[in-house]
Coordinates of C-alpha atoms and ligand atoms in Angstrom, one line a residue:
M49 CA -2.8 -15.3 -8.1
D50 CA 0.6 -16.0 -6.4
K51 CA 1.2 -12.4 -5.0
L52 CA 2.3 -10.7 -2.0
K53 CA -1.0 -8.9 -0.8
D54 CA -1.3 -5.2 0.5
H55 CA -3.0 -4.9 3.7
C56 CA -5.0 -1.7 3.2
G57 CA -5.8 1.4 2.2
V58 CA -7.0 4.4 4.4
I59 CA -8.5 7.8 3.4
G60 CA -9.5 11.3 5.4
I61 CA -11.5 14.0 4.3
Y62 CA -11.9 17.6 6.1
L63 CA -14.1 19.9 4.4
S64 CA -13.8 23.2 5.7
N65 CA -16.9 25.1 4.7
H66 CA -18.4 22.5 6.9
D67 CA -20.5 20.9 4.0
D68 CA -22.1 17.3 5.2
S69 CA -20.9 15.0 2.3
A70 CA -17.5 14.2 3.6
S71 CA -18.7 10.6 3.8
R72 CA -19.4 10.6 -0.1
L73 CA -16.4 11.7 -0.9
A74 CA -14.8 9.0 1.4
Y75 CA -16.6 6.7 -0.7
Y76 CA -15.5 7.6 -3.9
G77 CA -11.9 7.6 -2.6
L78 CA -12.4 4.4 -1.1
Q79 CA -13.3 2.9 -4.7
S80 CA -10.0 4.3 -5.8
L81 CA -8.2 2.3 -2.8
Q82 CA -10.1 -0.8 -3.5
H83 CA -7.2 -2.4 -5.0
R84 CA -5.3 -2.2 -1.3
G85 CA -8.1 -4.3 0.3
Q86 CA -11.3 -6.2 -0.7
E87 CA -12.3 -7.8 2.3
S88 CA -14.1 -5.2 4.5
T89 CA -14.7 -1.8 4.2
G90 CA -16.2 1.4 6.6
I91 CA -16.3 4.9 6.8
A92 CA -16.7 7.2 10.0
V93 CA -18.0 10.7 9.9
G94 CA -18.1 13.5 12.2
D95 CA -20.4 16.6 12.5
G96 CA -18.3 18.7 15.0
E97 CA -20.6 17.0 17.9
K98 CA -20.6 13.0 17.4
I99 CA -18.9 10.2 15.3
E100 CA -21.2 8.0 13.3
H101 CA -19.9 5.1 11.5
F102 CA -20.8 2.2 9.0
K103 CA -18.5 -1.1 8.3
A104 CA -19.2 -4.0 6.4
M105 CA -17.6 -7.2 4.6
G106 CA -17.1 -7.0 1.0
L107 CA -16.3 -4.6 -1.5
V108 CA -16.8 -0.9 -1.6
A109 CA -19.1 -0.7 -4.6
D110 CA -21.2 -3.5 -2.9
V111 CA -21.2 -2.3 0.5
Y112 CA -22.6 1.1 0.7
K113 CA -26.0 1.9 -0.5
K114 CA -27.6 5.5 -0.9
E115 CA -29.1 5.1 2.5
N116 CA -26.0 4.2 4.3
L117 CA -24.1 7.1 2.9
D118 CA -27.2 9.8 3.5
A119 CA -27.1 8.5 7.1
L120 CA -23.2 9.1 7.5
K121 CA -23.7 13.3 7.3
G122 CA -20.9 15.5 8.4
H123 CA -17.8 17.6 7.4
L124 CA -15.1 15.0 8.5
A125 CA -14.5 11.3 7.6
I126 CA -12.4 8.8 7.7
G127 CA -12.5 5.5 5.6
H128 CA -10.5 2.0 5.3
V129 CA -10.5 -0.8 2.8
L130 CA -9.0 -3.8 4.6
Y131 CA -7.2 -7.1 3.4
S132 CA -6.6 -8.5 6.9
T133 CA -2.8 -10.0 7.2
C134 CA -2.8 -10.3 11.1
G135 CA -6.5 -10.7 11.9
K136 CA -8.5 -12.9 10.5
A137 CA -11.6 -11.7 7.7
A138 CA -14.7 -10.8 10.1
I139 CA -16.6 -8.1 10.5
E140 CA -14.9 -7.3 14.2
N141 CA -11.8 -6.9 12.5
A142 CA -13.0 -4.3 9.9
Q143 CA -12.1 -0.3 10.3
P144 CA -12.4 2.4 11.3
F145 CA -11.9 1.3 14.9
V146 CA -14.2 3.8 17.0
S147 CA -13.8 4.5 20.6
R148 CA -16.3 6.3 22.8
S149 CA -15.6 7.8 26.1
K150 CA -17.0 10.6 28.4
L151 CA -14.0 12.7 27.1
G152 CA -15.1 12.0 23.4
T153 CA -14.9 9.6 20.6
I154 CA -12.2 9.0 18.6
A155 CA -12.0 6.8 15.2
V156 CA -9.0 5.2 13.9
A157 CA -8.2 3.8 10.2
H158 CA -4.9 2.2 9.8
N159 CA -2.8 0.5 7.2
G160 CA 0.4 -1.3 8.2
S161 CA 1.3 -4.0 10.5
L162 CA 2.8 -3.4 14.4
V163 CA 5.6 -5.9 15.4
N164 CA 5.1 -5.1 19.0
T165 CA 1.4 -5.9 19.1
E166 CA 1.8 -8.7 21.9
P167 CA 3.5 -6.6 24.7
M168 CA 1.4 -3.7 24.0
K169 CA -2.0 -5.8 24.3
E170 CA -0.9 -7.2 27.5
F171 CA 0.2 -3.7 28.9
L172 CA -3.3 -2.8 27.8
E173 CA -5.0 -5.8 29.2
E174 CA -3.5 -5.4 32.7
T175 CA -4.2 -1.6 32.9
G176 CA -7.9 -2.6 32.6
S177 CA -8.7 -2.7 28.4
T178 CA -10.5 -5.3 26.4
F179 CA -10.2 -6.1 23.3
T180 CA -13.1 -7.0 20.7
S181 CA -11.0 -8.0 17.6
T182 CA -8.1 -9.7 16.7
S183 CA -6.5 -6.8 14.6
D184 CA -3.2 -5.2 15.7
S185 CA -4.9 -1.6 15.0
E186 CA -7.3 -2.0 17.9
V187 CA -4.0 -1.5 20.0
I188 CA -3.6 1.7 18.4
I189 CA -7.0 3.2 19.4
K190 CA -6.7 1.9 22.7
L191 CA -3.4 3.6 23.4
I192 CA -4.8 6.9 22.1
A193 CA -7.8 6.6 24.0
K194 CA -6.2 5.6 27.4
N195 CA -3.8 9.0 26.9
Y196 CA -6.7 11.2 25.4
K197 CA -7.2 13.0 29.1
K198 CA -3.5 14.5 28.4
G199 CA -5.1 16.2 25.0
L200 CA -5.3 15.0 21.5
E201 CA -1.7 15.8 20.5
R202 CA -0.2 14.4 23.4
A203 CA -2.4 11.0 23.1
L204 CA -1.2 10.9 19.7
T205 CA 2.6 11.5 20.2
D206 CA 2.6 9.1 23.2
T207 CA 1.1 6.2 21.3
I208 CA 3.3 6.7 18.3
Q209 CA 6.2 6.4 20.6
L210 CA 4.8 3.2 22.1
I211 CA 3.9 1.2 18.7
K212 CA 6.6 -0.2 16.5
G213 CA 6.4 -1.2 13.0
S214 CA 4.4 0.0 9.8
F215 CA 1.6 2.6 10.2
A216 CA -0.1 5.1 7.9
L217 CA -3.0 6.5 10.2
A218 CA -6.0 8.5 9.6
V219 CA -7.8 9.1 13.1
M220 CA -10.4 11.6 13.9
T221 CA -12.4 13.2 16.6
E222 CA -15.7 14.7 16.7
K223 CA -13.6 18.1 15.1
T224 CA -10.5 16.9 13.7
L225 CA -8.8 14.9 11.1
I226 CA -5.4 13.7 11.7
G227 CA -2.7 12.0 9.6
A228 CA 0.6 10.4 10.8
R229 CA 3.1 8.0 9.3
D230 CA 5.8 5.8 11.0
P231 CA 9.3 6.9 11.4
N232 CA 10.3 4.8 8.4
G233 CA 7.6 5.9 6.1
I234 CA 7.3 2.5 5.3
R235 CA 3.6 2.5 4.0
P236 CA 2.3 5.7 2.0
L237 CA 0.0 8.7 3.1
C238 CA -0.4 11.9 1.4
L239 CA -2.0 14.9 1.6
G240 CA -4.2 16.8 -0.9
K241 CA -6.1 20.2 -0.9
L242 CA -10.1 19.7 -1.9
P243 CA -11.3 23.1 -3.4
N244 CA -13.1 23.2 0.1
G245 CA -10.8 21.4 2.0
W246 CA -8.0 18.6 2.6
I247 CA -8.0 15.0 2.0
L248 CA -5.4 12.4 3.3
A249 CA -5.1 9.3 1.3
S250 CA -2.9 6.1 0.8
E251 CA -2.3 6.8 -2.8
S252 CA -2.7 10.0 -4.7
C253 CA -4.8 8.4 -7.2
A254 CA -7.4 9.0 -4.7
I255 CA -7.1 12.4 -4.5
D256 CA -7.5 12.8 -8.4
A257 CA -10.7 10.6 -8.0
I258 CA -12.4 13.3 -6.2
G259 CA -11.1 16.4 -7.9
G260 CA -8.3 17.4 -5.5
E261 CA -4.7 18.1 -6.1
L262 CA -1.8 16.4 -4.8
V263 CA -0.1 18.6 -2.2
R264 CA 2.6 16.6 -1.0
D265 CA 3.5 13.4 0.9
I266 CA 3.1 13.0 4.7
A267 CA 7.0 12.7 5.7
P268 CA 8.4 9.7 7.7
G269 CA 7.4 10.6 11.8
E270 CA 5.1 13.3 10.7
I271 CA 1.6 13.9 12.1
V272 CA -0.5 16.4 10.5
I273 CA -3.7 18.1 12.3
I274 CA -6.3 19.6 9.9
N275 CA -9.2 21.6 11.4
D276 CA -10.9 24.9 10.9
D277 CA -7.3 26.6 11.4
G278 CA -5.6 24.8 8.3
V279 CA -3.3 21.9 8.1
L280 CA -0.8 22.0 11.6
S281 CA 2.5 19.7 11.1
F282 CA 5.0 18.5 13.4
N283 CA 7.6 15.6 14.1
F284 CA 6.7 13.0 16.5
G285 CA 10.3 12.1 17.0
E286 CA 13.7 13.2 16.0
K287 CA 14.8 10.0 14.4
T288 CA 13.3 9.3 11.0
S289 CA 15.1 7.2 8.5
K290 CA 12.7 6.6 5.3
K291 CA 12.5 3.0 4.6
T292 CA 9.4 3.0 1.8
C293 CA 8.4 -0.4 1.0
V294 CA 9.4 -0.8 -2.3
F295 CA 6.8 -3.4 -3.2
E296 CA 4.8 -0.3 -3.5
Y297 CA 6.4 0.8 -6.5
V298 CA 6.7 -2.8 -8.0
Y299 CA 3.1 -3.9 -7.6
F300 CA 0.9 -2.7 -4.7
A301 CA 0.0 1.1 -6.0
R302 CA -2.0 2.2 -8.7
P303 CA 0.3 3.3 -12.1
D304 CA -1.4 6.5 -11.5
T305 CA -0.3 7.3 -8.0
I306 CA 2.5 9.3 -7.2
M307 CA 4.3 8.4 -4.1
D308 CA 7.0 10.1 -2.2
G309 CA 7.7 12.0 -5.4
I310 CA 7.8 9.1 -8.0
G311 CA 5.4 8.3 -10.4
V312 CA 4.6 4.7 -9.9
L313 CA 4.2 3.8 -13.9
E314 CA 7.4 5.9 -14.5
A315 CA 9.3 3.7 -11.7
R316 CA 7.8 0.4 -13.6
I317 CA 9.0 1.7 -17.2
K318 CA 12.1 2.3 -15.8
M319 CA 12.5 -1.1 -13.9
G320 CA 12.0 -2.5 -17.1
E321 CA 14.8 -0.7 -18.8
V322 CA 17.0 -1.5 -16.3
L323 CA 16.2 -5.2 -16.9
A324 CA 16.4 -5.0 -20.2
R325 CA 20.1 -3.9 -20.1
E326 CA 20.7 -5.9 -17.3
S327 CA 19.4 -9.2 -18.7
G328 CA 18.8 -8.6 -22.4
V329 CA 18.0 -12.0 -24.7
A330 CA 17.6 -12.3 -28.3
A331 CA 13.5 -12.1 -28.7
D332 CA 10.8 -11.0 -31.1
V333 CA 8.2 -9.7 -29.1
V334 CA 7.9 -8.3 -25.1
I335 CA 4.9 -9.0 -23.2
G336 CA 3.5 -8.1 -19.6
V337 CA 1.4 -10.2 -17.1
P338 CA -1.4 -7.6 -16.6
D339 CA -1.7 -5.4 -14.7
S340 CA 1.5 -4.5 -12.6
G341 CA 3.8 -6.3 -15.4
L342 CA 2.6 -3.8 -18.1
G343 CA 5.0 -0.9 -17.0
A344 CA 8.0 -3.0 -17.2
A345 CA 7.3 -4.6 -20.1
M346 CA 6.8 -1.2 -21.9
G347 CA 10.2 -0.2 -20.5
Y348 CA 12.3 -3.4 -21.4
S349 CA 10.9 -3.0 -25.0
K350 CA 11.7 0.6 -25.1
A351 CA 15.3 -0.1 -24.1
S352 CA 15.6 -3.2 -26.4
G353 CA 14.0 -2.3 -29.2
I354 CA 11.8 -5.3 -29.0
P355 CA 8.2 -4.7 -30.2
Y356 CA 6.0 -4.7 -27.3
A357 CA 2.5 -6.7 -27.7
M358 CA -0.3 -7.3 -25.4
G359 CA 0.3 -11.1 -25.5
I360 CA -1.9 -11.9 -22.7
V361 CA -5.5 -11.0 -21.8
K362 CA -7.1 -10.8 -18.2
N363 CA -10.3 -11.9 -17.3
K364 CA -11.5 -8.8 -15.0
Y365 CA -14.4 -10.6 -13.5
I366 CA -13.1 -12.9 -11.6
G367 CA -13.5 -11.5 -7.9
R368 CA -11.1 -12.1 -5.0
T369 CA -14.5 -13.8 -3.3
F370 CA -13.9 -16.9 -5.0
I371 CA -12.0 -19.5 -2.9
A372 CA -10.8 -22.1 -5.2
P373 CA -10.8 -25.1 -2.5
S374 CA -7.1 -26.8 -3.3
Q375 CA -4.1 -25.5 -4.2
E376 CA -4.2 -27.4 -7.4
A377 CA -7.6 -25.5 -8.4
R378 CA -6.6 -22.4 -7.1
E379 CA -3.1 -22.5 -9.6
A380 CA -5.9 -23.8 -12.3
M381 CA -7.5 -20.7 -11.8
V382 CA -4.9 -19.2 -13.8
F383 CA -6.1 -20.5 -16.7
V384 CA -9.5 -18.7 -16.2
K385 CA -7.8 -15.2 -15.2
L386 CA -5.5 -15.0 -17.9
N387 CA -5.5 -16.1 -21.6
A388 CA -3.2 -15.6 -24.2
L389 CA -3.5 -14.0 -27.9
K390 CA -2.2 -16.6 -30.6
S391 CA -1.8 -13.7 -32.8
D392 CA 1.0 -12.0 -30.8
L393 CA 2.7 -15.1 -29.7
Y394 CA 2.8 -18.0 -32.5
G395 CA 5.9 -19.0 -33.6
K396 CA 7.8 -16.2 -31.7
R397 CA 10.4 -16.1 -29.1
V398 CA 8.5 -14.4 -26.0
V399 CA 10.0 -12.1 -23.4
V400 CA 7.4 -12.1 -20.5
I401 CA 7.6 -9.4 -17.8
D402 CA 6.3 -10.1 -14.4
D403 CA 6.7 -8.2 -11.5
S404 CA 7.7 -10.9 -8.7
I405 CA 8.0 -14.6 -8.3
V406 CA 6.3 -15.8 -4.8
R407 CA 5.6 -19.5 -5.0
G408 CA 6.4 -19.7 -8.9
T409 CA 2.9 -21.5 -9.1
T410 CA 1.4 -18.9 -11.6
S411 CA 4.8 -18.3 -13.4
R412 CA 4.6 -22.2 -14.4
R413 CA 1.1 -21.9 -15.5
L414 CA 1.2 -18.7 -17.5
I415 CA 4.5 -20.5 -19.2
Q416 CA 1.9 -23.1 -20.3
I417 CA -0.5 -21.1 -21.5
I418 CA 2.0 -18.9 -23.6
R419 CA 3.5 -21.9 -24.9
R420 CA -0.1 -23.5 -25.9
A421 CA -0.4 -20.5 -27.7
G422 CA 2.5 -21.7 -29.9
A423 CA 5.4 -19.4 -28.6
K424 CA 8.9 -20.6 -29.7
E425 CA 10.5 -19.7 -26.7
V426 CA 9.5 -17.9 -23.2
H427 CA 12.2 -16.1 -21.4
I428 CA 10.9 -14.8 -18.1
R429 CA 12.2 -11.1 -16.4
I430 CA 11.0 -10.2 -12.9
S431 CA 11.0 -6.3 -12.4
S432 CA 12.0 -7.3 -8.6
P433 CA 14.7 -9.0 -7.1
P434 CA 13.9 -12.5 -5.8
V435 CA 11.5 -12.5 -2.7
K436 CA 13.4 -14.5 -0.2
Y437 CA 12.2 -13.2 3.2
P438 CA 8.8 -12.7 4.7
C439 CA 7.2 -9.2 5.4
Y440 CA 6.3 -8.3 8.6
F441 CA 5.2 -4.3 7.7
G442 CA 1.2 -5.2 6.7
I443 CA 2.1 -7.1 3.3
D444 CA 0.9 -10.9 3.5
T445 CA 3.8 -13.0 2.4
P446 CA 3.9 -17.1 2.8
A447 CA 6.1 -18.5 5.2
R448 CA 9.8 -18.6 4.2
A449 CA 9.7 -22.3 3.0
D450 CA 7.1 -21.6 0.7
L451 CA 9.0 -18.4 -0.9
I452 CA 10.6 -20.3 -4.0
S453 CA 13.7 -18.0 -4.3
A454 CA 14.4 -18.8 -0.5
T455 CA 15.1 -22.4 -1.5
L456 CA 16.1 -22.2 -5.1
E457 CA 18.8 -20.8 -7.3
T458 CA 17.4 -18.7 -10.4
D459 CA 18.5 -21.4 -12.9
E460 CA 16.7 -24.1 -10.7
I461 CA 13.4 -21.8 -10.5
C462 CA 14.1 -21.5 -14.3
K463 CA 13.9 -25.3 -14.9
S464 CA 11.2 -25.6 -12.2
I465 CA 8.4 -23.2 -14.0
G466 CA 9.7 -24.5 -17.5
A467 CA 11.2 -21.1 -18.8
D468 CA 13.8 -21.0 -21.5
S469 CA 15.5 -18.3 -19.2
L470 CA 15.0 -16.2 -16.3
A471 CA 16.5 -13.6 -14.8
F472 CA 15.4 -11.2 -11.9
I473 CA 16.5 -7.5 -11.7
S474 CA 19.3 -6.5 -9.2
M475 CA 18.8 -4.7 -6.2
D476 CA 21.4 -1.9 -7.3
G477 CA 19.2 -1.8 -10.5
M478 CA 15.9 -1.5 -9.0
I479 CA 17.0 1.3 -6.8
E480 CA 18.9 3.1 -9.6
A481 CA 15.3 2.7 -11.3
L482 CA 13.5 4.3 -8.4
Q483 CA 16.2 7.0 -8.0
S484 CA 16.1 8.1 -11.5
C485 CA 12.2 8.8 -11.2
E486 CA 12.6 11.4 -8.4
Y487 CA 11.3 14.6 -8.8
E488 CA 13.7 17.3 -9.4
E489 CA 13.7 20.3 -7.1
D490 CA 11.1 22.6 -8.0
S491 CA 9.2 20.1 -10.0
P492 CA 5.5 21.4 -9.6
G493 CA 2.6 19.8 -7.8
V494 CA 4.7 18.4 -4.9
M495 CA 5.3 20.6 -1.9
T496 CA 7.9 21.2 0.7
I497 CA 6.5 21.5 4.4
G498 CA 8.3 24.6 4.9
E499 CA 11.5 26.6 6.0
N500 CA 11.6 25.4 9.6
G501 CA 11.7 21.8 8.4
R502 CA 10.1 19.2 10.0
N503 CA 11.0 19.5 13.4
G504 CA 9.4 22.4 14.1
K505 CA 5.4 23.2 14.0
Q506 CA 4.2 24.9 10.7
R507 CA 0.8 25.3 9.8
E508 CA -0.3 25.1 6.4
G509 CA -3.0 26.9 4.7
S510 CA -4.1 29.6 2.4
N511 CA -0.2 30.6 2.3
A512 CA 0.9 27.1 1.0
R513 CA 3.0 27.3 -2.0
D514 CA 1.7 25.9 -5.3
G515 CA 5.0 24.6 -6.7
G516 CA 7.9 23.3 -4.6
V517 CA 10.3 20.4 -3.7
S518 CA 9.9 16.9 -2.5
P519 CA 9.9 16.7 1.1
Y520 CA 13.1 14.4 0.4
G521 CA 15.1 16.1 -2.2
A522 CA 17.7 14.6 -4.2
S523 CA 18.4 12.2 -1.6
N524 CA 15.2 9.9 -1.6
C525 CA 17.2 6.7 -1.5
G526 CA 15.6 4.9 1.3
Y527 CA 13.7 1.9 0.8
C528 CA 12.6 -1.2 2.8
Q529 CA 14.1 -4.2 1.2
G530 CA 13.5 -6.8 4.0
C531 CA 11.7 -9.2 1.8
F532 CA 14.9 -9.9 -0.4
L533 CA 17.6 -9.3 2.0
G534 CA 16.3 -9.9 5.3
E535 CA 17.5 -6.5 6.2
Y536 CA 14.2 -5.0 8.1
P537 CA 14.0 -1.3 9.0
M538 CA 14.2 -2.1 12.5
P539 CA 14.9 -4.9 14.8
M540 CA 12.7 -8.3 14.7
I541 CA 11.8 -9.4 18.2
G542 CA 10.8 -12.7 19.3
E543 CA 8.8 -15.1 17.0
L544 CA 9.0 -12.6 14.6
G545 CA 12.6 -12.7 14.1
K546 CA 12.6 -16.7 13.8
R547 CA 10.1 -17.1 10.7
Ligands
SF4_140 S1 9.8 -6.6 3.8 FE1 9.2 -6.2 1.5 S2 7.0 -6.1 1.2 FE2 7.5 -5.6 3.6 S3 7.4 -3.7 3.8 FE3 9.7 -4.1 3.3 S4 9.9 -4.0 0.8 FE4 7.8 -3.9 1.4

């Protein structure tokens, strides 16, 4: 499908009662994060004295056998699912990465993408490090390992201040689980409470899946250290400016996830409502492109009063493992993946809601499918603004020349894909939709870090409050809009800036 693709998902488990089943919980959590990466997966587990790990190519459900999980015994674990953007699909790029030295063992799982990999790699190679993968994440573990003699906390803060880009990290030693999020909070990471421990996850749906409760999001620039003493939280730098990836809400995240205090489905519904207000059209039925267009379609229907219908059925059994050999064959796969419901569409003026247009190839085929089912008119509405620039922060985007909105105006795209009309949500409209979904203060389920703010250290544990406020309160307005405007959360250097 012609979509931007997410990079990875991470999970971390700490069982305070030293039950040795952390790997099983990581496994179930990874199942819930499978949409974030389907190329490879891995789990590392610690028992207080050593770290063991297992990695393989493929889907979580296919990769792990009972004997793999039985062999991974310990009370803390980190796990990873990967769709590689900067490294090629190969087992050497699978995560977690593990580094062993006489000081101890460290394992790292990373979601995101570094923008200063090359200078960091050169620096490490000049000082004796060797690399076994093409992944930028290996730079992170090498830097932590290099600084480990200064102590874990210092090694982490020193590393994190050297690397630039997006990172949500789950790190472990034999005894300690650590979570960290980049100073802009570009990629998500949240903290959950288990009956007998703690969980870190890219998305709250993984916390729900293993019977935990979402405590809060890890704040931009925050490190949490989890061990038998509870959760120690501190900031690794003074300068944080929240710039969460807006596409997490539009497309990547699961609808049942709550991210930085915003319910993903709720956000999609609101985007649909704004879209209806901004670009209404006379029509008989509203349908959404499965799955991520469905929420916005519900919102469009609600705001416009035009009835909502299913309209399109998706074949769920086409795996990513099937790689069609040519562009034409890949486009034809849309016919295999999606089919239209004639009973919903025949003789009707149809509004079709999709989350994005990247190259335009899927939209073109989709409109053919809907017209073949007898639709009288096809009006396309997109719940994100035009994607005109590449992403450098962990999302796989085509080169700029292949982004249809980078070269064509909206009316030209409309003609090119064969729609009767086309409109995108405005940037202001999308941000307005997100802001209207922010949890109000005192909403349950999201907990503040504490009275000291995030610059001091604070330990969370049994005294943690059950109800509290979003870490961002009512000023949660910082989103990365780089792929829409070309304005990124940090300066792009060298070749990256020229793409
Ligand atoms: S450039 Fe776009 S896809 Fe990349 S992090 Fe920013 S909003 Fe997300």
